[in-house]
mmCIF file of C-alpha atoms in Angstrom:
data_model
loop_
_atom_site.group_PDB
_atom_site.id
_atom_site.type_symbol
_atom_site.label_atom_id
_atom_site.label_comp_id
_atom_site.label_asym_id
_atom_site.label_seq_id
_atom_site.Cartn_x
_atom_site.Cartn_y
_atom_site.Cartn_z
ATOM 1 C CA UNK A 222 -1.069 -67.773 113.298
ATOM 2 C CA UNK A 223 -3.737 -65.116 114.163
ATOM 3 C CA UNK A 224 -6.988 -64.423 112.795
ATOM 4 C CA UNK A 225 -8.728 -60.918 112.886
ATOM 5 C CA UNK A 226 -11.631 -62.099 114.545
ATOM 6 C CA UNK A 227 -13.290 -59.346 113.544
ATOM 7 C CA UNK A 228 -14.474 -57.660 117.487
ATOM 8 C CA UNK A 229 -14.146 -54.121 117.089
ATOM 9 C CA UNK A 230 -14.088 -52.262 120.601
ATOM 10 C CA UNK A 231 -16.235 -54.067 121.925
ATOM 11 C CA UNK A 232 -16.153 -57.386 124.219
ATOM 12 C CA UNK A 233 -14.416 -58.247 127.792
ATOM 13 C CA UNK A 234 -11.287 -59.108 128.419
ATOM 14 C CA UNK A 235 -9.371 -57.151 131.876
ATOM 15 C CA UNK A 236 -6.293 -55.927 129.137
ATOM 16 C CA UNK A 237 -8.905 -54.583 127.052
ATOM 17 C CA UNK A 238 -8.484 -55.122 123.010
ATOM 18 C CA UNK A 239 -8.607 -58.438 121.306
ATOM 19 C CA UNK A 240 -6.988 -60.410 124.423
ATOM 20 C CA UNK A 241 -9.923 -62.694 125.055
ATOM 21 C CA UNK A 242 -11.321 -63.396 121.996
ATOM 22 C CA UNK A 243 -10.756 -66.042 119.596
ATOM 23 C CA UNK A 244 -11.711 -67.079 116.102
ATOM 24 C CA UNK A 245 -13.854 -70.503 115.776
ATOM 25 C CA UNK A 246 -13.156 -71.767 112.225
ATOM 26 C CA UNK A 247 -14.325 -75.445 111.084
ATOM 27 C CA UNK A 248 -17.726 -75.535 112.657
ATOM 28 C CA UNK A 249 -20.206 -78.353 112.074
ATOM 29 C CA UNK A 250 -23.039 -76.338 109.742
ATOM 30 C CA UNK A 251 -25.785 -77.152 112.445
ATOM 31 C CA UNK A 252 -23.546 -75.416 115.634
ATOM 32 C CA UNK A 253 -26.160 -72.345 117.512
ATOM 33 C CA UNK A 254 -24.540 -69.680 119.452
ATOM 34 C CA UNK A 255 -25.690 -71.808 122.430
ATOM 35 C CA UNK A 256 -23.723 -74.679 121.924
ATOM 36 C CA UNK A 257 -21.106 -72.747 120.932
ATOM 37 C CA UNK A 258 -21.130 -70.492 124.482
ATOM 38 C CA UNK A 259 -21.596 -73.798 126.238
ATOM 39 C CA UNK A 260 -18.482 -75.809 124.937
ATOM 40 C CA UNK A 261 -15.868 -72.867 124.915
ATOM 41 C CA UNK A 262 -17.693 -71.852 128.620
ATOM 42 C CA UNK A 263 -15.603 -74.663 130.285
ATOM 43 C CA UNK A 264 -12.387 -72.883 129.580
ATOM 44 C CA UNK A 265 -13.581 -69.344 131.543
ATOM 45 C CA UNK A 266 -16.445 -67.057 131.553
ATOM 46 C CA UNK A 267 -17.791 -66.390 127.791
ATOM 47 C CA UNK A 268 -18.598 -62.327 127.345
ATOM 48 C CA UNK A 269 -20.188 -62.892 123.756
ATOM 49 C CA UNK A 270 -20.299 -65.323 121.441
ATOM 50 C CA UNK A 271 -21.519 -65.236 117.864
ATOM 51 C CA UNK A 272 -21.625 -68.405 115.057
ATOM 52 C CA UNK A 273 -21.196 -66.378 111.669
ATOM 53 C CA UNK A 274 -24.740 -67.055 109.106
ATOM 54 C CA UNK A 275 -25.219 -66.419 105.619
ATOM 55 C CA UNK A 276 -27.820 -63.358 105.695
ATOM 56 C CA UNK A 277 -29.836 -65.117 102.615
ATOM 57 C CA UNK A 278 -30.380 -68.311 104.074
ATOM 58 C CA UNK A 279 -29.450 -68.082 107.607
ATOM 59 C CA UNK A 280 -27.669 -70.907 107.488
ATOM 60 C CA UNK A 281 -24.026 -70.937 109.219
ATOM 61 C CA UNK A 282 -20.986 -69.917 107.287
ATOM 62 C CA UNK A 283 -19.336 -73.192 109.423
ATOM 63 C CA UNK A 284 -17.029 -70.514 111.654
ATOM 64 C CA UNK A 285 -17.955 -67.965 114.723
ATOM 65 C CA UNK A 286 -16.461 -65.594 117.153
ATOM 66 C CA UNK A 287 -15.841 -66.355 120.871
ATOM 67 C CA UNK A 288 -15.372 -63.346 123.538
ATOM 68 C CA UNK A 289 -14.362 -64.020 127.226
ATOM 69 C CA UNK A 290 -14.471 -61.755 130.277
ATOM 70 C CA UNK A 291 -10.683 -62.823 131.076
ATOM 71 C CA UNK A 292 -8.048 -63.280 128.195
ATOM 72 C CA UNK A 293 -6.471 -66.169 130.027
ATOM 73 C CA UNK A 294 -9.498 -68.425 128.806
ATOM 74 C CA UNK A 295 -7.640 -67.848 125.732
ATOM 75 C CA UNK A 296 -4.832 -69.435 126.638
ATOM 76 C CA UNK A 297 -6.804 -72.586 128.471
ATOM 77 C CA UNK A 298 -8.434 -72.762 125.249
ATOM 78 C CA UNK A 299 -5.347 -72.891 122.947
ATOM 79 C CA UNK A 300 -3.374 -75.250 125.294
ATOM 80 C CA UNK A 301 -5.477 -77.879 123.955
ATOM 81 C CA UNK A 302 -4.469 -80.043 120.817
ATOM 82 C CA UNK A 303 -7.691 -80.862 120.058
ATOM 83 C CA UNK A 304 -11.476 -79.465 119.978
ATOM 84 C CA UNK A 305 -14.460 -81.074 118.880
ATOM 85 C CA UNK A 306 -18.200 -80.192 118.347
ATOM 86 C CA UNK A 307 -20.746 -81.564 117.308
ATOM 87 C CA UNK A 308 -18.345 -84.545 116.612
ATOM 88 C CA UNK A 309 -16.313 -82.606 114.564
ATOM 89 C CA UNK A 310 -13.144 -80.939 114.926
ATOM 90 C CA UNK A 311 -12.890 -77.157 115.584
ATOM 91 C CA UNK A 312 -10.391 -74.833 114.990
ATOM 92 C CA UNK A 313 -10.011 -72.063 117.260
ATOM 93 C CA UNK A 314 -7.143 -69.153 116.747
ATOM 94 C CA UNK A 315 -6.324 -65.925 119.139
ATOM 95 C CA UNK A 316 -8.012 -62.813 117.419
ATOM 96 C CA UNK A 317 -5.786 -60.117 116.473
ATOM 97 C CA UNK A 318 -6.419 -56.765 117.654
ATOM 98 C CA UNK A 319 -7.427 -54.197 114.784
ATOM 99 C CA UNK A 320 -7.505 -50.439 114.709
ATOM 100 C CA UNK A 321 -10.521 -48.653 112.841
ATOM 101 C CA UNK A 322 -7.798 -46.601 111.113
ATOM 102 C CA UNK A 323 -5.996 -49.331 109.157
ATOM 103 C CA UNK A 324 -6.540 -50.431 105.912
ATOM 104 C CA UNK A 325 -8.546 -53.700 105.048
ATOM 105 C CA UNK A 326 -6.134 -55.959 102.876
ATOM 106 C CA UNK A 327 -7.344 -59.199 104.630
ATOM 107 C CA UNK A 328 -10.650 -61.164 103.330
ATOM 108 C CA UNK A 329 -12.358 -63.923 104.578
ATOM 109 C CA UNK A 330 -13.478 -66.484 101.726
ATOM 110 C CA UNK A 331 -16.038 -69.309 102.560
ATOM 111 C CA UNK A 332 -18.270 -71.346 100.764
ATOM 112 C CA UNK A 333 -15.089 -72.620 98.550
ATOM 113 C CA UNK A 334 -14.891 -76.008 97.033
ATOM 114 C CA UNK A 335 -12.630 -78.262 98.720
ATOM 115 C CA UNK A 336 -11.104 -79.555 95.811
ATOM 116 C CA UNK A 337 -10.191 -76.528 94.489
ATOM 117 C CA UNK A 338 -6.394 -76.352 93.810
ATOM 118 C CA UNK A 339 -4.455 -73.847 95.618
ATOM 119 C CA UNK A 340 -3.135 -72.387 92.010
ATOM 120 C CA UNK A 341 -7.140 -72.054 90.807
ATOM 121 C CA UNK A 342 -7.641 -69.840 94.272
ATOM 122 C CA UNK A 343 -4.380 -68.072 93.764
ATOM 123 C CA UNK A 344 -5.091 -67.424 89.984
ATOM 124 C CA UNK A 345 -8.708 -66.208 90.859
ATOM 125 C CA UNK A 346 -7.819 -63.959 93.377
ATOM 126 C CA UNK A 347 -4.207 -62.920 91.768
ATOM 127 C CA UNK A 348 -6.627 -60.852 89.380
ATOM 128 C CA UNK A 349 -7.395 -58.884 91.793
ATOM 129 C CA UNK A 350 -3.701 -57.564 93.106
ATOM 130 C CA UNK A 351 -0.881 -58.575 94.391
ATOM 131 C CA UNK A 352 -1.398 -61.465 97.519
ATOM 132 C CA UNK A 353 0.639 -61.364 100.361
ATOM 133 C CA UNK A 354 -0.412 -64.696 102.207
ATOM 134 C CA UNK A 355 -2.935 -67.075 101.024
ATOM 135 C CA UNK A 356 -4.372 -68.944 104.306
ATOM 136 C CA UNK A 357 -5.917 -72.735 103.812
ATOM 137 C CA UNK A 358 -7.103 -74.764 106.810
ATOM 138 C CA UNK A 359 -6.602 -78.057 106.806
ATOM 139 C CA UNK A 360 -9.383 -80.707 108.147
ATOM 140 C CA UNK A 361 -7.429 -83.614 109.783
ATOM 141 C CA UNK A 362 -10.062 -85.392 110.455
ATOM 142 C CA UNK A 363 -11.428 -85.375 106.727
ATOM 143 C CA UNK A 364 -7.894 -85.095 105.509
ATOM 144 C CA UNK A 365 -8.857 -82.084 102.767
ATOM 145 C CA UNK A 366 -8.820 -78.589 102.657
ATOM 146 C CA UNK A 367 -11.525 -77.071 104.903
ATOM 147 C CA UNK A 368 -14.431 -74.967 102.351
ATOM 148 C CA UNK A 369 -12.951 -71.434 103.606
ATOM 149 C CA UNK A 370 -9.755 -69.412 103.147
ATOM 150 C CA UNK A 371 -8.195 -66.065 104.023
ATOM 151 C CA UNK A 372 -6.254 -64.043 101.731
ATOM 152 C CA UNK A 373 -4.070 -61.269 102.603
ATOM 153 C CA UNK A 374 -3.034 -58.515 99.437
ATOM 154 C CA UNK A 375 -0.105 -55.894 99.756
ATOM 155 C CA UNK A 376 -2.816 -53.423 98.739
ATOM 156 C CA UNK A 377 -6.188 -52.578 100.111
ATOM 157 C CA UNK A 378 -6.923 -51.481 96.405
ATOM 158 C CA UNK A 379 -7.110 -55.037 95.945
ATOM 159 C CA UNK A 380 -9.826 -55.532 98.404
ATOM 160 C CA UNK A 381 -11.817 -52.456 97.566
ATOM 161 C CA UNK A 382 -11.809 -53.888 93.748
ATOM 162 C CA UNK A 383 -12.597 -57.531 94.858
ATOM 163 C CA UNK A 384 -15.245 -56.162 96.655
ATOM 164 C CA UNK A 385 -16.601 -53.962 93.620
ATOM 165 C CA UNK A 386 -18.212 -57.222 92.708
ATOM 166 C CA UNK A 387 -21.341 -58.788 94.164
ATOM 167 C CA UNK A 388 -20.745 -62.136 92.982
ATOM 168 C CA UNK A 389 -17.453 -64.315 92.422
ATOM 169 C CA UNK A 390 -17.372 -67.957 91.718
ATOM 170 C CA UNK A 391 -14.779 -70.259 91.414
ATOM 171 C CA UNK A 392 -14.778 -73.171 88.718
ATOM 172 C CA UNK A 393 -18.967 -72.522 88.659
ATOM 173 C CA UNK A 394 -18.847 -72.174 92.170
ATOM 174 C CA UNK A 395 -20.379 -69.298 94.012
ATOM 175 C CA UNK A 396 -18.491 -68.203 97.146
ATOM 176 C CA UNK A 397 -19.031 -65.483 100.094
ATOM 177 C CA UNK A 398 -16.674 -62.857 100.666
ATOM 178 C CA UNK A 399 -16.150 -61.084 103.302
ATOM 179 C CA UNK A 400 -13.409 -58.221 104.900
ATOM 180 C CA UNK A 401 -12.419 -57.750 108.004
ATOM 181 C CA UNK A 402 -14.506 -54.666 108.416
ATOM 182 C CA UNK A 403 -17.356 -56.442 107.571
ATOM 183 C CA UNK A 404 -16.292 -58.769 110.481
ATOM 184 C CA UNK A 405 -16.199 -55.195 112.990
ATOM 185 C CA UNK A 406 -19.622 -54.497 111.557
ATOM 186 C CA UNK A 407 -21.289 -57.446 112.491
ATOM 187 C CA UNK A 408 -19.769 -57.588 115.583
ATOM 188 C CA UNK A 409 -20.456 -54.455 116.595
ATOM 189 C CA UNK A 410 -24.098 -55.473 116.090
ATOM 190 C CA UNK A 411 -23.829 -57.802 119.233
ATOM 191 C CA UNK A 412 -26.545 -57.034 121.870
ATOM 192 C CA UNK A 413 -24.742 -57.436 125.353
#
């Protein structure tokens, strides 16, 4: 499964795109960029590295982007079972390269209610359009759903009229939302 970890053009990597990047999803809420650079820095050289915060309270949004200079850190990285930080599990997936050009149908949800049943998510964002794949990490360790999710619609009308919104909220719940260009954005923002 790959994530659209949200890099633009920028970032190393010898074959150029995506290839050395990864998404970090499941981080432990008090993770810095530091810590982050300095665990995933075992498995090659780290280019960039970025742990995701809410712009309001500049809190993290518990997941982060990882670049490296040579996309076979990538691989070192996802040849292991098992990450953990800060004593709690990660999960890191390969980032998927993304032209400007396309169309956004992908967003990022986090902030969710564990508890929430897949049907409530589904129903919530089945308002919206049609959804092509409905994405819900699972915490092992705390054997639940983990607070995020990514959902994929056949349309990027969908998206555009999700997005319309400023605020969404599940069963009294407020959420963030955000779309893979949104991702490009912030990533483009990266000082090198």
């Amino acid at each position: 499964m790959s994530y659209d970890g949200g890099f633009g053009k920028r970032g190393g990597g010898r074959g150029g795109g995506d290839a050395g990047k990864l998404f970090v999803g499941g981080l432990n809420r008090e993770t810095s960029d530091e810590e982050l650079k300095n665990y995933f820095s075992s498995f090659g050289v780290v280019a960039e590295c970025m742990v995701k915060k809410d712009p309001n309270t500049g809190m993290s949004r518990g997941f982060g982007f990882v670049s490296f200079t040579d996309p076979v850190s990538v691989d070192h990285v996802l040849a292991e079972s098992t990450h953990v930080l800060h004593g709690k599990n990660i999960d890191p997936k390969r980032a998927k390269a993304r032209s400007g050009n396309e169309e956004c149908t992908k967003v990022f949800v986090g902030g969710l209610d564990p508890n929430l049943s897949e049907n409530e998510i589904r129903e919530y964002f089945g308002r919206f359009g049609k959804i092509e794949t409905l994405e819900l990490p699972f915490d092992r360790e705390k054997n639940q759903r983990r607070g995020f999710c990514f959902v994929s619609f056949e349309s990027s009308d969908a998206v555009e009229t999700l997005c319309t919104s400023a605020k969404h909220n599940i069963g009294g719940r407020e959420f963030d939302l955000q779309t893979r260009r949104e991702w490009q954005r912030v990533a483009s923002c990266w000082k090198g």
